[in-house]
PDB file of C-alpha atoms in Angstrom:
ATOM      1  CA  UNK C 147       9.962  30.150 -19.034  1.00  0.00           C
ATOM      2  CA  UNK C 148       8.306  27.391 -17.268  1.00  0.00           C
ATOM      3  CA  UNK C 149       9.539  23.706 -17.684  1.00  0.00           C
ATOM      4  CA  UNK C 150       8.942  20.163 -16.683  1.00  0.00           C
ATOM      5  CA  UNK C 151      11.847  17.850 -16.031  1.00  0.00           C
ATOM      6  CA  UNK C 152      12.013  14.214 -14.805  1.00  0.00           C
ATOM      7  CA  UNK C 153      12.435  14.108 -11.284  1.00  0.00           C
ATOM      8  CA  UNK C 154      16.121  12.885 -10.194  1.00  0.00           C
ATOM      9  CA  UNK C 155      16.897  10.517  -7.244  1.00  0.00           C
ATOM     10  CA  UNK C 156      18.003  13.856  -5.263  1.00  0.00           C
ATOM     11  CA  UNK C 157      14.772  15.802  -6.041  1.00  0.00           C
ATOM     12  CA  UNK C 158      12.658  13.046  -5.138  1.00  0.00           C
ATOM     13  CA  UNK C 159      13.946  12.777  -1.742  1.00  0.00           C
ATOM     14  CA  UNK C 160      13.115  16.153  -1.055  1.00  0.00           C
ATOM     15  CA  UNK C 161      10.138  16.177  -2.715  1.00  0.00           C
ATOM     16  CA  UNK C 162       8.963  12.817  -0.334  1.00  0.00           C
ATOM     17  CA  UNK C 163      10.041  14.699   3.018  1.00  0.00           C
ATOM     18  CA  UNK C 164       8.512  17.354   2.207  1.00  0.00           C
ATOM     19  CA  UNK C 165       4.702  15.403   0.723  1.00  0.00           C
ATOM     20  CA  UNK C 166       4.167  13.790   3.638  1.00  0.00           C
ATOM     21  CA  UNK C 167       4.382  15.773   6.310  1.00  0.00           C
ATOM     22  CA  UNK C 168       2.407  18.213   3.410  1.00  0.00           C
ATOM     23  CA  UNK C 169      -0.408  15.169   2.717  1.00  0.00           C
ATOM     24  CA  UNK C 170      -0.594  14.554   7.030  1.00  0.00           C
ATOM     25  CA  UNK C 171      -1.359  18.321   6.966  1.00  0.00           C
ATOM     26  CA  UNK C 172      -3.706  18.765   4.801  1.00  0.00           C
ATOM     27  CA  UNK C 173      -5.670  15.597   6.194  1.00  0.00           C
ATOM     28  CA  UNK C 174      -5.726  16.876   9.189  1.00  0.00           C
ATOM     29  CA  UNK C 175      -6.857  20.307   8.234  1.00  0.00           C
ATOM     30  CA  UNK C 176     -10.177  18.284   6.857  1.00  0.00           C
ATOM     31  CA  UNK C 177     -10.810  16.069   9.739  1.00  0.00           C
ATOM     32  CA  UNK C 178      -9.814  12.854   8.315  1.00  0.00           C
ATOM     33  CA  UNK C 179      -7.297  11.812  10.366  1.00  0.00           C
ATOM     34  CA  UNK C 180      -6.139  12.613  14.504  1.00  0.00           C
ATOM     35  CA  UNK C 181      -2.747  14.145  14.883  1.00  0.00           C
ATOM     36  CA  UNK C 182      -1.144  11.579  16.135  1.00  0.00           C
ATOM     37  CA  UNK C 183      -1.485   8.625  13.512  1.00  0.00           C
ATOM     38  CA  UNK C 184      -1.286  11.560  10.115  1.00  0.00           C
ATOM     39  CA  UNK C 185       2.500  11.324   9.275  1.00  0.00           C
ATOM     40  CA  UNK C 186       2.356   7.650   9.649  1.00  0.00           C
ATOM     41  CA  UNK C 187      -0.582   7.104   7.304  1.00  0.00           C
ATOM     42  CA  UNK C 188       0.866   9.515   5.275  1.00  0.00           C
ATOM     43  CA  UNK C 189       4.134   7.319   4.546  1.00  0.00           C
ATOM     44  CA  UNK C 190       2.112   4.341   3.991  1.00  0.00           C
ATOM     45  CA  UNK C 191       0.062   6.071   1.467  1.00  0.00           C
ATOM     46  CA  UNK C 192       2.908   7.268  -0.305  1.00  0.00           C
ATOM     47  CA  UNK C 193       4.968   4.009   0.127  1.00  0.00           C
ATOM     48  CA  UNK C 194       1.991   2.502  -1.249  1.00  0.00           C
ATOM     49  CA  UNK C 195       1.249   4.421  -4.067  1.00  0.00           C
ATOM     50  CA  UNK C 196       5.375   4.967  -5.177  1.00  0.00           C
ATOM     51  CA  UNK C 197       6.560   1.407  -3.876  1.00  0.00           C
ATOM     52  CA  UNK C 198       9.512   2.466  -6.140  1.00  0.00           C
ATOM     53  CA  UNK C 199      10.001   6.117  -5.296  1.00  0.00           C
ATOM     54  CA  UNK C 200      10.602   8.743  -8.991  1.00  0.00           C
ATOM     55  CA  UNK C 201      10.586   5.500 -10.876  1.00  0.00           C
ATOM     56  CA  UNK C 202       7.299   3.776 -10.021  1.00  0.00           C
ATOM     57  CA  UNK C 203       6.045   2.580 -13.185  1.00  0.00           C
ATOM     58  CA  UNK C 204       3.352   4.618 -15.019  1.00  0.00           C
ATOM     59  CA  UNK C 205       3.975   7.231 -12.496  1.00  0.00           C
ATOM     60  CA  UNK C 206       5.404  10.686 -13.432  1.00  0.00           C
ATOM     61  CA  UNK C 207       7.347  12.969 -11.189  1.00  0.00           C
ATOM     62  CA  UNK C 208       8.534  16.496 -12.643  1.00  0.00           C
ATOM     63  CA  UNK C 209       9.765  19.384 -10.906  1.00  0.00           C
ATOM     64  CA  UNK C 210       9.264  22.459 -12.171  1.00  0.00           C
ATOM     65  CA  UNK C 211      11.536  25.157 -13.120  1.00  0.00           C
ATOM     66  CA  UNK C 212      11.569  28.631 -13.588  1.00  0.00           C
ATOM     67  CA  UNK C 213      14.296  29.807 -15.905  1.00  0.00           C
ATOM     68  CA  UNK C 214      16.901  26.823 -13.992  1.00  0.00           C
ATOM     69  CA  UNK C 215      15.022  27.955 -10.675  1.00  0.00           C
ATOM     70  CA  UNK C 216      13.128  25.183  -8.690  1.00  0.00           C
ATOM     71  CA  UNK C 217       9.788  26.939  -8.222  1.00  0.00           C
ATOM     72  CA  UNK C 218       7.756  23.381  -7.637  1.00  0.00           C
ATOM     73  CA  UNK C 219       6.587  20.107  -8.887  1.00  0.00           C
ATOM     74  CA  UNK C 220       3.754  17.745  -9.879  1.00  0.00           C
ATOM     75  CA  UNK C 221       3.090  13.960 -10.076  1.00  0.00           C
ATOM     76  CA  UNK C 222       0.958  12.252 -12.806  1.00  0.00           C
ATOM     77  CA  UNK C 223       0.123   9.120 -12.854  1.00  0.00           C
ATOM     78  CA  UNK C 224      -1.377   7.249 -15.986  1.00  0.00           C
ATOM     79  CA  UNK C 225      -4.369   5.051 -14.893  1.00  0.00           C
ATOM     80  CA  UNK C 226      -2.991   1.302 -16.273  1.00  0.00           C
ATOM     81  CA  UNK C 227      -4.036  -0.724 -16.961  1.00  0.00           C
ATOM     82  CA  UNK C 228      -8.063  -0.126 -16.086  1.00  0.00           C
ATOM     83  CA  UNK C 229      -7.783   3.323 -18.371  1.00  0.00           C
ATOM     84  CA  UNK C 230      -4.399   4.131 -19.371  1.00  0.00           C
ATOM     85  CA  UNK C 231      -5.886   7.443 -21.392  1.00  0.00           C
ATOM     86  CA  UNK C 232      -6.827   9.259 -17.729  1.00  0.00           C
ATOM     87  CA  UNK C 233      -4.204  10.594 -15.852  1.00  0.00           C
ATOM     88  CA  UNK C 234      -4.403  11.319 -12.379  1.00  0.00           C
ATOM     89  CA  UNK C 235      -2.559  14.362 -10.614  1.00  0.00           C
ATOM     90  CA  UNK C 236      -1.528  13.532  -7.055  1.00  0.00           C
ATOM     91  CA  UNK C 237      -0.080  16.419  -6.051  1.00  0.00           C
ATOM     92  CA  UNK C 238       1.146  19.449  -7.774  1.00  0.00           C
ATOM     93  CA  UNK C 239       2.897  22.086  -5.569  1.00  0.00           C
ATOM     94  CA  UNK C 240       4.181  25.657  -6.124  1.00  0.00           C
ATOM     95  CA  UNK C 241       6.572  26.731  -3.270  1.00  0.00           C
ATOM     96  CA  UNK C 242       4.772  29.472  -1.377  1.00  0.00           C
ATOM     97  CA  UNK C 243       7.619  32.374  -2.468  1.00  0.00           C
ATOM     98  CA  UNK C 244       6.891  32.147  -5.871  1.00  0.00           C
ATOM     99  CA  UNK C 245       2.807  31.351  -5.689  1.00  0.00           C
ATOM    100  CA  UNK C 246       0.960  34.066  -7.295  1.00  0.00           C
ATOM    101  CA  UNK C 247       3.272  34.620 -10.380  1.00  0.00           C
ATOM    102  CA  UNK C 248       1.535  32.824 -12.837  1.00  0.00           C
ATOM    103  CA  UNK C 249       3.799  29.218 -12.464  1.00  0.00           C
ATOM    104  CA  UNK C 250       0.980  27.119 -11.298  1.00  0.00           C
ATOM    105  CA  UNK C 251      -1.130  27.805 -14.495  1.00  0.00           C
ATOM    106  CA  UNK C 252       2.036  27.461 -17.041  1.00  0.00           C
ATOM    107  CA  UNK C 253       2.995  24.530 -14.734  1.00  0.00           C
ATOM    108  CA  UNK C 254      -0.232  22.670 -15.484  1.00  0.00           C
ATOM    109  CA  UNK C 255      -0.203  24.151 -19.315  1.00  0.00           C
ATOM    110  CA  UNK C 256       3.073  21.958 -19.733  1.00  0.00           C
ATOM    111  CA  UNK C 257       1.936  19.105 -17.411  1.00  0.00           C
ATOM    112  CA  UNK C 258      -1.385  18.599 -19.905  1.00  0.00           C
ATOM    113  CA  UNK C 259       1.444  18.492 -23.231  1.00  0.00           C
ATOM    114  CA  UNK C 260       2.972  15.711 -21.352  1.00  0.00           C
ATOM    115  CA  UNK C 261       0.509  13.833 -19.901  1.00  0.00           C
ATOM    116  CA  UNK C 262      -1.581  13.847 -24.273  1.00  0.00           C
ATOM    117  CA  UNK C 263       2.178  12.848 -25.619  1.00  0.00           C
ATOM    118  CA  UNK C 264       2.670  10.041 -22.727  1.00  0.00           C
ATOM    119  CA  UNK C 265      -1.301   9.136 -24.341  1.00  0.00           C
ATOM    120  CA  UNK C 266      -3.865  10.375 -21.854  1.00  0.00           C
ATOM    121  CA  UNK C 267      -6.403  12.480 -22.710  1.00  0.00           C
ATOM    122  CA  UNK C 268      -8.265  13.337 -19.599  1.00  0.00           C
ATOM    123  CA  UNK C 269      -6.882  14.482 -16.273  1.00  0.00           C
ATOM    124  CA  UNK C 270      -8.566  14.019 -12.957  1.00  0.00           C
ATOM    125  CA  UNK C 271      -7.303  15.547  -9.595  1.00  0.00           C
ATOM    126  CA  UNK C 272      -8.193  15.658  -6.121  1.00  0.00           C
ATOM    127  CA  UNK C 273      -8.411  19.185  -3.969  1.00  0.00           C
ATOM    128  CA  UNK C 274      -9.171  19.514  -0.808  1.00  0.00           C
ATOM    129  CA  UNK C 275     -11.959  21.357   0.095  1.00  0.00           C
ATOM    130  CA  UNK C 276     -10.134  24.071   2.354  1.00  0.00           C
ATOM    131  CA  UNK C 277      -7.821  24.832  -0.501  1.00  0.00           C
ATOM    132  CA  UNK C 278      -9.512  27.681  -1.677  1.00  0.00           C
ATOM    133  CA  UNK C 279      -6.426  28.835  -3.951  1.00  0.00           C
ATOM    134  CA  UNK C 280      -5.930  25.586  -5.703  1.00  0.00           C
ATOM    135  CA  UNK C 281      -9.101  25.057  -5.954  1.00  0.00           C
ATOM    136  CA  UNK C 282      -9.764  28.613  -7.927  1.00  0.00           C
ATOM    137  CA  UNK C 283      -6.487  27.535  -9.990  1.00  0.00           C
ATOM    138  CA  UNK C 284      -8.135  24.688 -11.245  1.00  0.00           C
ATOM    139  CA  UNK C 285     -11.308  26.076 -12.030  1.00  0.00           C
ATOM    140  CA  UNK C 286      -9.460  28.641 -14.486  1.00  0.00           C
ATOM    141  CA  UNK C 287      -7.653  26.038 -16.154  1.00  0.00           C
ATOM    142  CA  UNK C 288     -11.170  24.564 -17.203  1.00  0.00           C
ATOM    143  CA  UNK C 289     -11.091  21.577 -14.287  1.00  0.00           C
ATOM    144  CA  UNK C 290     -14.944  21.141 -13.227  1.00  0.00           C
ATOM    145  CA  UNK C 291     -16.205  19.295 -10.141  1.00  0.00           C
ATOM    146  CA  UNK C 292     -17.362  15.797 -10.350  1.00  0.00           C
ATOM    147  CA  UNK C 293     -18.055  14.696  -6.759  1.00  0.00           C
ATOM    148  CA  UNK C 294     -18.338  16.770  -3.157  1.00  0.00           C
ATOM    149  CA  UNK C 295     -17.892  15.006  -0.002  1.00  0.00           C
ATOM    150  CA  UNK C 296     -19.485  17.047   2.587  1.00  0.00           C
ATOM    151  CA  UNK C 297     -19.334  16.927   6.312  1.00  0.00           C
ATOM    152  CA  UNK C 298     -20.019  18.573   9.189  1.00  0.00           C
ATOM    153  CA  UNK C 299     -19.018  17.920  12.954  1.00  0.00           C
ATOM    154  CA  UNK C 300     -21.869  17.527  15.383  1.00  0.00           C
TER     155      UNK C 300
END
């Protein structure tokens, strides 16, 4: 059984460590930023965008569990006060050992009952184009493409 639970203090901090050396990554992987400045945009970004870490307002951190087993997490945040019925995933992560057993889709099953009682009812999410697995993920779950950013080195 797949379940959602509020983020603690503890989990957070692990999560964080983890995101943005993950975020740096995966920025890097699509030619947006150099190596050398990616971990320290990466913090802003997230400093930024959690100024006050699991309990930034209308921002909602869950890790996800696996019969009392830590298989992942996801963040939604609730679009206030432009559109407060949109929520945006930032980030949604199965650990690799347990990718490919069906969590992500249950995962984002349970994140969608949240996110319509918390009031939203659309969710909008960023993948990055050489996230083929994600990306695939999201299609099945219904999740269609609104914008591609294209580029190519020359």
């Amino acid at each position: 059984m797949i379940t959602l639970q509020p983020m603690n203090q503890e989990q957070f901090k692990q999560y964080i460590s983890y995101a943005i050396k993950d975020y740096a990554k995966d920025k890097i992987a699509s030619g947006n930023w150099s190596e050398n400045e990616a971990i320290d945009l990466s913090k802003k970004a997230f400093e930024r965008l959690l100024p006050k870490d699991e309990k930034t307002e209308n921002n909602h951190l869950f890790s996800i569990f696996h019969n009392n087993i830590l298989v992942g997490m996801i963040w939604i945040s609730q679009k206030v006060p432009t559109n407060s019925n949109e929520g945006f995933i930032y980030d949604f992560v199965i650990f690799e050992q347990y990718q490919g057993l069906g969590y992500g889709k249950k995962a984002m099953k349970e994140a969608e009952i949240i996110a319509k009682e918390l009031g939203m009812n659309k969710m909008v999410l960023h993948v990055f184009g050489h996230n083929k697995i994600a990306r695939g993920l999201y299609e099945k779950m219904g999740y269609e493409i609104t914008n591609i950013t294209m580029a190519k080195t020359i």
